[in-house]
CSV table of C-alpha atoms in Angstrom, one decimal:
chain,number,residue,atom,x,y,z
A,1,MET,CA,231.9,130.7,-124.2
A,2,GLU,CA,232.6,134.0,-124.6
A,3,ASN,CA,231.1,136.9,-123.0
A,4,PRO,CA,228.1,138.1,-124.6
A,5,LEU,CA,228.4,141.8,-123.6
A,6,LYS,CA,231.8,141.9,-125.6
A,7,GLN,CA,229.5,142.4,-128.8
A,8,PHE,CA,228.7,145.8,-127.6
A,9,ALA,CA,232.6,146.8,-127.4
A,10,ILE,CA,233.6,150.3,-129.2
A,11,HIS,CA,236.5,149.7,-131.6
A,12,THR,CA,238.6,152.6,-132.7
A,13,LEU,CA,239.0,152.5,-136.4
A,14,ILE,CA,240.5,156.1,-137.0
A,15,PRO,CA,241.9,157.6,-133.9
A,16,ILE,CA,240.6,161.1,-133.8
A,17,HIS,CA,241.0,163.9,-131.1
A,18,ILE,CA,239.9,167.3,-131.2
A,19,GLY,CA,240.1,169.7,-128.0
A,20,GLY,CA,241.2,167.2,-125.7
A,21,TYR,CA,238.1,165.1,-126.5
A,22,ASP,CA,238.2,161.3,-128.2
A,23,VAL,CA,236.0,161.6,-131.1
A,24,SER,CA,238.0,158.8,-133.0
A,25,PHE,CA,235.4,157.0,-136.2
A,26,THR,CA,234.8,154.0,-134.0
A,27,ASN,CA,232.7,150.6,-135.4
A,28,SER,CA,229.6,152.7,-134.0
A,29,SER,CA,230.6,155.4,-136.3
A,30,LEU,CA,230.9,153.4,-139.4
A,31,LEU,CA,227.2,151.5,-139.2
A,32,MET,CA,226.0,155.0,-138.8
A,33,VAL,CA,227.6,155.9,-142.0
A,34,ILE,CA,226.2,152.9,-143.5
A,35,ALA,CA,222.7,153.6,-142.2
A,36,PHE,CA,223.2,157.5,-143.7
A,37,ALA,CA,224.2,156.1,-147.0
A,38,LEU,CA,221.3,153.3,-147.1
A,39,ILE,CA,218.8,156.3,-146.3
A,40,VAL,CA,220.6,158.6,-149.2
A,41,PHE,CA,220.2,155.7,-151.0
A,42,LEU,CA,216.5,154.3,-150.5
A,43,PHE,CA,215.6,158.0,-151.1
A,44,PHE,CA,217.7,159.6,-153.8
A,45,VAL,CA,218.1,156.3,-156.1
A,46,GLY,CA,214.4,155.1,-154.9
A,47,THR,CA,212.8,158.6,-156.3
A,48,SER,CA,215.0,159.3,-159.1
A,49,ARG,CA,212.8,157.6,-161.7
A,50,LYS,CA,209.4,159.1,-160.3
A,51,SER,CA,207.5,156.7,-161.9
A,52,VAL,CA,203.5,157.1,-161.5
A,53,VAL,CA,203.9,153.2,-160.9
A,54,PRO,CA,206.2,152.6,-158.5
A,55,GLY,CA,209.1,149.8,-158.6
A,56,ARG,CA,210.6,148.0,-155.4
A,57,LEU,CA,212.6,151.1,-154.3
A,58,GLN,CA,210.4,153.7,-154.7
A,59,SER,CA,207.5,152.0,-153.0
A,60,ALA,CA,209.5,151.2,-150.0
A,61,ALA,CA,210.4,154.9,-149.8
A,62,GLU,CA,207.0,156.3,-150.4
A,63,MET,CA,205.7,153.8,-147.7
A,64,ILE,CA,208.0,154.8,-145.4
A,65,TYR,CA,207.1,158.3,-146.3
A,66,GLU,CA,203.4,157.7,-145.7
A,67,PHE,CA,203.5,155.4,-142.6
A,68,THR,CA,205.5,158.2,-140.7
A,69,ALA,CA,203.5,161.0,-141.7
A,70,ASN,CA,200.2,159.5,-141.2
A,71,MET,CA,201.6,158.4,-137.8
A,72,VAL,CA,202.7,162.3,-137.2
A,73,GLU,CA,199.2,163.2,-138.5
A,74,ASP,CA,197.3,160.8,-136.3
A,75,ASN,CA,198.7,161.6,-133.0
A,76,ALA,CA,200.2,165.2,-133.0
A,77,GLY,CA,196.9,166.1,-134.8
A,78,HIS,CA,196.4,169.5,-136.9
A,79,GLY,CA,199.3,171.4,-137.6
A,80,SER,CA,201.8,168.9,-137.1
A,81,ALA,CA,203.1,168.0,-141.1
A,82,LYS,CA,205.9,170.5,-140.3
A,83,TYR,CA,207.2,167.9,-138.0
A,84,VAL,CA,207.4,165.2,-140.3
A,85,PRO,CA,211.0,165.5,-141.5
A,86,PHE,CA,212.0,165.8,-137.9
A,87,VAL,CA,210.2,162.2,-136.5
A,88,MET,CA,211.3,160.8,-139.7
A,89,ALA,CA,214.9,161.4,-139.2
A,90,ILE,CA,214.5,159.6,-136.1
A,91,PHE,CA,212.5,157.1,-137.2
A,92,LEU,CA,214.6,155.8,-139.6
A,93,VAL,CA,218.3,156.5,-137.6
A,94,VAL,CA,216.7,154.2,-135.0
A,95,LEU,CA,215.3,151.5,-137.9
A,96,PHE,CA,218.4,151.0,-139.6
A,97,GLY,CA,220.3,151.2,-135.9
A,98,ASN,CA,218.5,148.2,-135.1
A,99,ILE,CA,218.2,146.6,-138.3
A,100,LEU,CA,221.7,146.8,-139.7
A,101,GLY,CA,222.9,145.7,-135.7
A,102,LEU,CA,221.2,142.1,-136.9
A,103,VAL,CA,223.5,141.5,-139.5
A,104,PRO,CA,226.4,139.1,-138.2
A,105,TYR,CA,229.6,140.8,-137.0
A,106,SER,CA,227.9,144.3,-137.4
A,107,PHE,CA,227.3,146.6,-134.5
A,108,THR,CA,224.0,148.1,-133.0
A,109,TYR,CA,224.9,151.7,-132.2
A,110,THR,CA,221.0,151.8,-130.6
A,111,SER,CA,222.1,149.2,-128.1
A,112,HIS,CA,224.3,152.3,-126.4
A,113,ILE,CA,222.5,154.0,-123.8
A,114,ILE,CA,224.3,157.0,-124.3
A,115,VAL,CA,223.1,156.9,-127.9
A,116,THR,CA,219.4,156.6,-126.9
A,117,ILE,CA,219.6,159.0,-124.0
A,118,ALA,CA,220.8,161.6,-126.3
A,119,LEU,CA,218.1,161.0,-129.1
A,120,SER,CA,215.5,160.8,-126.5
A,121,LEU,CA,216.9,164.2,-124.6
A,122,MET,CA,217.1,166.1,-127.7
A,123,ILE,CA,213.4,165.2,-128.6
A,124,PHE,CA,212.5,166.3,-124.8
A,125,LEU,CA,214.2,169.6,-125.5
A,126,VAL,CA,213.0,170.1,-128.7
A,127,VAL,CA,208.9,169.5,-126.9
A,128,VAL,CA,210.0,172.0,-124.4
A,129,ALA,CA,211.2,174.6,-126.1
A,130,LEU,CA,208.6,174.4,-128.9
A,131,SER,CA,205.9,174.7,-126.2
A,132,LEU,CA,207.5,177.2,-124.7
A,133,LYS,CA,207.9,179.2,-127.7
A,134,ASN,CA,204.4,178.3,-128.7
A,135,HIS,CA,202.5,178.4,-125.4
A,136,GLY,CA,204.8,180.9,-123.4
A,137,PHE,CA,203.9,180.3,-119.7
A,138,GLY,CA,200.8,178.3,-120.9
A,139,PHE,CA,203.4,175.6,-121.2
A,140,PHE,CA,203.1,175.3,-117.4
A,141,LYS,CA,199.8,174.6,-117.5
A,142,MET,CA,200.2,171.3,-118.8
A,143,PHE,CA,201.4,169.9,-115.3
A,144,PHE,CA,198.1,170.6,-113.6
A,145,PRO,CA,195.0,168.8,-115.4
A,146,SER,CA,192.6,171.5,-116.1
A,147,GLY,CA,188.8,170.4,-114.1
A,148,ALA,CA,190.9,169.4,-111.6
A,149,PRO,CA,189.9,170.5,-107.8
A,150,ILE,CA,192.7,173.1,-106.9
A,151,PHE,CA,193.5,171.5,-103.6
A,152,LEU,CA,194.8,168.4,-105.3
A,153,ALA,CA,197.4,171.1,-106.7
A,154,PRO,CA,200.4,170.2,-104.2
A,155,LEU,CA,200.0,166.1,-105.2
A,156,LEU,CA,199.3,166.5,-108.9
A,157,ILE,CA,201.7,169.1,-109.9
A,158,PRO,CA,204.9,167.0,-108.8
A,159,ILE,CA,203.2,163.8,-110.2
A,160,GLU,CA,202.9,165.4,-113.6
A,161,VAL,CA,206.4,167.1,-113.8
A,162,LEU,CA,208.0,163.5,-112.8
A,163,SER,CA,205.9,161.8,-115.3
A,164,PHE,CA,207.2,164.3,-117.8
A,165,VAL,CA,210.6,164.4,-116.7
A,166,PHE,CA,210.8,160.8,-117.1
A,167,ARG,CA,209.6,160.9,-120.5
A,168,PRO,CA,213.2,160.6,-121.7
A,169,ILE,CA,214.4,158.3,-119.5
A,170,SER,CA,211.8,155.9,-120.3
A,171,LEU,CA,212.0,156.3,-124.0
A,172,SER,CA,215.7,156.0,-124.2
A,173,VAL,CA,215.6,152.9,-121.3
A,174,ARG,CA,213.1,151.0,-123.2
A,175,LEU,CA,215.0,151.3,-127.1
A,176,PHE,CA,219.0,150.5,-125.1
A,177,ALA,CA,217.1,147.7,-122.9
A,178,ASN,CA,215.3,146.2,-125.7
A,179,MET,CA,218.1,146.1,-128.0
A,180,MET,CA,220.6,144.9,-126.1
A,181,ALA,CA,218.4,142.0,-124.4
A,182,GLY,CA,217.9,140.9,-127.9
A,183,HIS,CA,221.4,140.4,-128.4
A,184,VAL,CA,222.7,139.2,-125.4
A,185,MET,CA,220.3,136.2,-125.9
A,186,LEU,CA,220.8,135.8,-130.0
A,187,GLN,CA,225.1,135.4,-128.5
A,188,LEU,CA,223.7,133.4,-125.7
A,189,PHE,CA,222.3,130.7,-127.6
A,190,ALA,CA,224.7,131.1,-130.5
A,191,GLY,CA,227.4,130.1,-127.5
A,192,PHE,CA,225.3,127.1,-126.6
A,193,THR,CA,224.9,125.7,-129.9
A,194,VAL,CA,228.4,125.6,-130.5
A,195,ALA,CA,229.3,124.1,-126.6
A,196,LEU,CA,226.8,121.4,-127.2
A,197,GLY,CA,227.8,119.8,-130.5
A,198,LEU,CA,225.3,117.8,-131.8
A,199,PHE,CA,222.6,118.7,-129.1
A,200,GLY,CA,223.6,122.1,-130.2
A,201,ILE,CA,220.6,121.7,-133.0
A,202,LEU,CA,217.7,122.7,-130.4
A,203,PRO,CA,219.3,126.1,-129.4
A,204,LEU,CA,220.1,126.5,-133.1
A,205,THR,CA,216.4,126.4,-133.6
A,206,PHE,CA,215.9,128.9,-130.9
A,207,VAL,CA,218.7,131.3,-132.4
A,208,ILE,CA,216.4,131.1,-135.8
A,209,LEU,CA,213.1,131.8,-134.2
A,210,LEU,CA,214.6,134.5,-131.8
A,211,THR,CA,216.4,136.2,-135.2
A,212,GLY,CA,213.0,136.1,-136.6
A,213,PHE,CA,211.4,137.7,-133.1
A,214,GLU,CA,214.1,140.2,-133.2
A,215,ILE,CA,213.9,141.5,-136.4
A,216,LEU,CA,210.0,142.1,-135.0
A,217,VAL,CA,211.1,143.9,-132.3
A,218,ALA,CA,213.9,145.8,-134.3
A,219,LEU,CA,210.6,147.3,-136.7
A,220,LEU,CA,208.6,147.8,-133.4
A,221,GLN,CA,211.1,149.7,-130.8
A,222,ALA,CA,212.0,152.0,-134.2
A,223,TYR,CA,207.7,152.4,-134.5
A,224,VAL,CA,207.2,152.7,-130.8
A,225,PHE,CA,210.1,155.9,-130.6
A,226,ALA,CA,208.7,157.6,-133.7
A,227,LEU,CA,205.1,157.2,-132.2
A,228,LEU,CA,206.2,158.6,-128.7
A,229,THR,CA,208.0,161.3,-130.3
A,230,SER,CA,204.7,162.3,-132.1
A,231,ILE,CA,202.6,162.1,-129.1
A,232,TYR,CA,205.1,164.1,-127.0
A,233,LEU,CA,205.5,166.9,-129.7
A,234,LYS,CA,201.3,167.0,-129.7
A,235,ASP,CA,201.9,169.2,-126.4
A,236,THR,CA,203.5,171.8,-128.7
A,237,LEU,CA,200.6,172.5,-130.7
A,238,GLU,CA,197.7,171.9,-128.4
A,239,ALA,CA,196.8,174.3,-125.5
A,240,HIS,CA,196.0,172.1,-121.8
B,1,MET,CA,237.2,140.5,-130.1
B,2,LEU,CA,238.5,142.0,-133.0
B,3,ALA,CA,239.0,138.5,-134.9
B,4,ARG,CA,235.1,138.9,-134.4
B,5,LEU,CA,235.0,141.1,-136.8
B,6,PRO,CA,236.8,140.5,-140.2
B,7,SER,CA,234.0,141.9,-142.5
B,8,ILE,CA,233.8,145.1,-140.6
B,9,ARG,CA,237.7,145.3,-140.6
B,10,LEU,CA,237.7,144.1,-144.4
B,11,THR,CA,235.5,146.8,-145.1
B,12,ALA,CA,237.3,149.4,-143.1
B,13,ALA,CA,240.6,148.2,-144.5
B,14,GLY,CA,240.5,149.2,-148.2
B,15,LEU,CA,240.4,152.9,-147.0
B,16,MET,CA,242.2,153.3,-144.0
B,17,LEU,CA,244.5,150.5,-143.6
B,18,ALA,CA,247.1,152.1,-142.0
B,19,LEU,CA,245.0,154.1,-140.1
B,20,VAL,CA,243.4,150.8,-138.7
B,21,SER,CA,246.5,149.1,-137.9
B,22,THR,CA,248.2,152.0,-136.2
B,23,GLY,CA,244.8,152.3,-134.1
B,24,ALA,CA,244.4,151.8,-130.8
B,25,SER,CA,241.5,149.3,-130.0
B,26,ARG,CA,239.9,150.2,-126.4
B,27,ALA,CA,238.1,147.1,-126.1
B,28,GLU,CA,241.5,145.2,-126.2
B,29,GLU,CA,242.2,147.5,-123.0
B,30,ALA,CA,238.7,147.6,-121.8
B,31,LYS,CA,237.9,145.2,-118.6
B,32,GLU,CA,235.0,142.7,-118.5
B,33,GLY,CA,231.5,144.7,-117.8
B,34,MET,CA,229.2,146.3,-119.8
B,35,PRO,CA,230.5,148.7,-122.5
B,36,GLN,CA,227.5,150.9,-122.5
B,37,LEU,CA,229.0,152.2,-119.2
B,38,ASP,CA,232.3,152.8,-120.5
B,39,PRO,CA,232.8,156.7,-120.5
B,40,HIS,CA,235.8,156.8,-122.4
B,41,SER,CA,233.5,155.9,-125.9
B,42,PHE,CA,231.1,158.7,-124.7
B,43,ALA,CA,232.2,161.7,-126.6
B,44,SER,CA,232.9,159.8,-129.9
B,45,GLN,CA,229.6,158.2,-130.0
B,46,LEU,CA,227.6,161.6,-129.5
B,47,PHE,CA,230.2,163.4,-131.5
B,48,TRP,CA,229.2,160.9,-134.6
B,49,LEU,CA,225.8,160.5,-133.7
B,50,ALA,CA,225.2,164.5,-134.0
B,51,ILE,CA,226.9,164.6,-137.5
B,52,PHE,CA,224.5,161.5,-138.4
B,53,PHE,CA,221.1,162.7,-137.4
B,54,VAL,CA,221.8,166.0,-138.8
B,55,LEU,CA,222.6,164.9,-141.6
B,56,VAL,CA,219.8,162.4,-142.0
B,57,PHE,CA,217.4,165.1,-140.6
B,58,LEU,CA,219.1,167.9,-143.5
B,59,PHE,CA,219.0,165.3,-146.3
B,60,LEU,CA,215.1,164.0,-145.6
B,61,ARG,CA,213.8,168.0,-145.3
B,62,PHE,CA,215.4,169.1,-148.3
B,63,VAL,CA,216.1,166.4,-150.6
B,64,GLY,CA,214.3,162.9,-149.9
B,65,LEU,CA,210.9,164.2,-148.7
B,66,PRO,CA,210.3,167.0,-151.4
B,67,ARG,CA,211.3,164.5,-153.8
B,68,VAL,CA,208.9,161.9,-152.4
B,69,THR,CA,206.0,164.2,-151.9
B,70,ALA,CA,206.4,165.3,-155.4
B,71,ILE,CA,205.8,161.9,-156.9
B,72,ILE,CA,202.7,161.6,-154.7
B,73,ASP,CA,201.5,164.7,-155.9
B,74,GLU,CA,202.5,163.8,-159.4
B,75,ARG,CA,200.6,160.8,-159.1
B,76,ALA,CA,197.6,162.2,-157.8
B,77,LYS,CA,197.4,164.9,-160.1
B,78,THR,CA,197.6,162.1,-163.0
B,79,ILE,CA,195.1,159.9,-161.2
B,80,GLY,CA,192.7,163.1,-160.6
B,81,GLY,CA,193.2,164.3,-164.6
B,82,ASP,CA,192.7,160.5,-165.8
B,83,ILE,CA,189.3,160.4,-163.6
B,84,ALA,CA,188.2,163.9,-164.6
B,85,SER,CA,189.0,163.1,-168.4
B,86,ALA,CA,186.8,159.4,-167.8
B,87,GLU,CA,184.0,162.0,-166.3
B,88,LEU,CA,183.7,164.1,-169.4
B,89,LEU,CA,183.9,161.0,-171.3
B,90,ARG,CA,181.0,159.7,-169.7
B,91,ALA,CA,178.9,162.5,-169.7
B,92,GLN,CA,179.6,163.0,-173.5
B,93,ALA,CA,178.3,159.3,-174.0
B,94,ALA,CA,175.0,159.8,-171.8
B,95,GLU,CA,174.5,163.2,-174.0
B,96,ALA,CA,174.7,161.1,-177.3
B,97,GLU,CA,172.8,158.2,-175.9
B,98,LYS,CA,169.7,161.1,-174.9
B,99,THR,CA,170.2,162.5,-178.4
B,100,TYR,CA,169.9,159.1,-179.7
B,101,GLU,CA,167.0,158.3,-178.0
B,102,THR,CA,165.2,161.7,-179.0
B,103,THR,CA,166.2,161.0,-182.5
B,104,MET,CA,164.7,157.7,-182.1
B,105,ALA,CA,161.5,158.6,-180.8
B,106,ALA,CA,160.8,161.3,-183.2
B,107,ALA,CA,161.0,159.0,-186.0
B,108,HIS,CA,158.8,156.6,-184.5
B,109,GLY,CA,156.5,159.2,-183.9
B,110,LYS,CA,156.8,160.0,-187.7
B,111,ALA,CA,156.8,156.5,-188.8
B,112,ARG,CA,153.6,155.5,-186.9
B,113,GLN,CA,151.9,159.1,-188.3
B,114,LEU,CA,152.8,158.1,-191.6
B,115,LEU,CA,151.5,154.6,-191.1
B,116,ALA,CA,148.5,155.9,-190.1
B,117,GLU,CA,147.5,158.4,-193.0
B,118,THR,CA,148.7,155.7,-195.4
B,119,HIS,CA,145.8,153.2,-193.5
B,120,GLU,CA,143.3,156.2,-193.8
B,121,GLN,CA,143.9,157.1,-197.4
B,122,ASN,CA,144.1,153.3,-198.4
B,123,SER,CA,140.8,152.3,-196.5
B,124,ALA,CA,139.2,155.5,-197.9
B,125,ALA,CA,140.3,154.5,-201.6
B,126,LEU,CA,139.0,151.2,-201.1
B,127,THR,CA,135.2,151.8,-199.7
B,128,GLU,CA,135.2,154.3,-202.9
B,129,LYS,CA,136.2,151.7,-205.4
B,130,THR,CA,134.4,148.9,-203.3
B,131,ARG,CA,130.8,151.4,-203.6
B,132,ALA,CA,131.6,152.0,-207.1
B,133,ALA,CA,132.1,148.5,-208.1
B,134,ALA,CA,129.2,147.2,-205.8
B,135,ALA,CA,126.9,150.0,-207.9
B,136,THR,CA,128.1,148.5,-211.0
B,137,PHE,CA,127.3,144.6,-209.8
B,138,ASP,CA,123.9,145.6,-208.5
B,139,LEU,CA,123.2,147.6,-212.4
B,140,GLN,CA,124.7,144.5,-214.0
B,141,VAL,CA,122.7,142.3,-211.3
B,142,GLY,CA,120.0,144.0,-212.2
B,143,GLU,CA,120.3,143.8,-216.0
B,144,ALA,CA,120.5,140.2,-216.2
B,145,VAL,CA,117.4,139.7,-214.0
B,146,SER,CA,115.2,141.7,-216.0
B,147,ARG,CA,117.0,140.0,-219.4
B,148,ILE,CA,116.4,136.4,-217.5
B,149,ASP,CA,112.6,137.3,-216.7
B,150,VAL,CA,112.1,138.6,-220.4
B,151,ALA,CA,113.3,135.1,-221.7
B,152,ARG,CA,111.2,133.2,-219.0
B,153,THR,CA,108.4,135.2,-220.3
B,154,GLU,CA,109.1,134.1,-223.7
B,155,ALA,CA,109.8,131.0,-222.9
B,156,LEU,CA,106.5,130.6,-220.8
B,157,LYS,CA,104.6,131.7,-223.6
B,158,GLY,CA,106.5,129.3,-226.0
B,159,ILE,CA,105.9,126.7,-223.5
B,160,ARG,CA,102.1,127.1,-223.7
B,161,GLU,CA,102.1,127.3,-227.2
B,162,VAL,CA,103.7,123.9,-227.5
B,163,ALA,CA,101.4,122.6,-224.9
B,164,ARG,CA,98.6,123.5,-226.4
B,165,GLY,CA,99.5,122.0,-229.6
B,166,LEU,CA,100.5,118.7,-227.9
B,167,ALA,CA,97.0,118.9,-226.3
B,168,ALA,CA,95.3,119.7,-229.7
B,169,ASP,CA,97.0,116.8,-231.7
B,170,ILE,CA,96.7,114.3,-228.2
B,171,THR,CA,93.1,115.2,-228.1
B,172,ILE,CA,92.8,114.4,-232.3
B,173,LYS,CA,94.7,111.1,-231.8
B,174,LEU,CA,92.5,110.1,-228.8
B,175,ALA,CA,89.0,111.7,-229.3
B,176,GLY,CA,88.9,111.8,-233.5
B,177,HIS,CA,88.3,115.3,-233.1
B,178,ALA,CA,89.4,119.2,-232.9
B,179,PRO,CA,89.2,120.5,-229.4
B,180,GLY,CA,88.0,124.3,-229.5
B,181,ALA,CA,91.1,126.4,-229.6
B,182,ASP,CA,89.9,128.3,-226.6
B,183,ARG,CA,89.0,125.3,-224.3
B,184,VAL,CA,92.7,123.7,-225.1
B,185,ALA,CA,94.3,127.2,-223.9
B,186,LEU,CA,92.2,127.2,-220.7
B,187,ALA,CA,92.9,123.4,-220.0
B,188,VAL,CA,96.8,124.1,-220.8
B,189,ASP,CA,96.3,126.9,-218.3
B,190,ASN,CA,94.7,125.3,-215.5
B,191,ALA,CA,97.4,122.3,-215.5
B,192,ALA,CA,99.9,125.5,-215.5
B,193,GLY,CA,97.9,126.8,-212.7
B,194,GLN,CA,97.8,123.2,-210.5
B,195,GLU,CA,101.8,122.8,-211.4
B,196,ASN,CA,102.8,126.0,-210.4
B,197,ALA,CA,100.5,125.8,-206.9
């Protein structure tokens, strides 16, 4: 049976080197280009007819927009409308990465920890930068819950700081682990199907069920990623 | 591993056949283990992810979302306009109904008044006519009654003459002599008086 980790391998399609760095166009980059093309298609072609009664593509574009806008509004609160494009970009990048990865023989760029950690670190840095800009030093008040007795500060502040710093780690590891585990499972059971011959019908049934489950996970993880982004962005708007 | 990716290779091949064939594949050199932990690919992934994310963000921020929100605003405006015009039409309908009811009520009142007036006029005329007719009838009845009285008196008078004649004739036939005229008249009057009593 083939090594189930091989599916995550990066292949160079066009070798590119800039300043000593290998920034070759790979299968991961190709999937990102496809995802970008689909996003542009959905939001450009889908909105080109501008009909009051929307067609399928326009409905999809509107639904994704309203879903994201409501999520940001509900979780980041008042004045958060300006964050909608940012949260939506994150949502769509993760969503298309997860979904396109389920197409056989394609590649899941969200199954690579370097991609998920880059996304979550970017979110973390955006949150910290905007918080410092909006609250100044008031930002550091969030590490000490208001109303707590002052003698608990030596205990509470390190805990709060730690939980804040762990946000990007948990965010990235959650997505990466979900994607990788799902794809390893699919590969393993698909391998059993081939190996067991006639009895392969059992793991095949499981693969079918698992594929449905993985589609759900793909949607859910994109949602969770965008949802947590909205919740973190709330800190940039509200004083503590 | 490359053999497992024919679709991607085919897709890519159309555009970049030469480049692909000369490109070194890292997977062939990669050892067993998680490709995710191979730092050789990090620079490329970060580079392309940055371009990809920035493009998606800029596209959504300046092209995609303005188009979607424009459509949604347009729809809200259309629906709002429709509701407003429906509201206007409903108000107009209510107004028309009110006018209709007012007109109807006025017409009803007028009709009732007219009816009452006509009725009054008719009954007055009727009473007048009835009274006149009754007076005429009374007069005619009175005349008729007096005529009848005269006729009866004359008839009665005639009957007594005849009765006297008869009584005298009968007495002559029975008694053989003519009674005195005043005795016959007395007897007839007595008989008529008994009969009348």
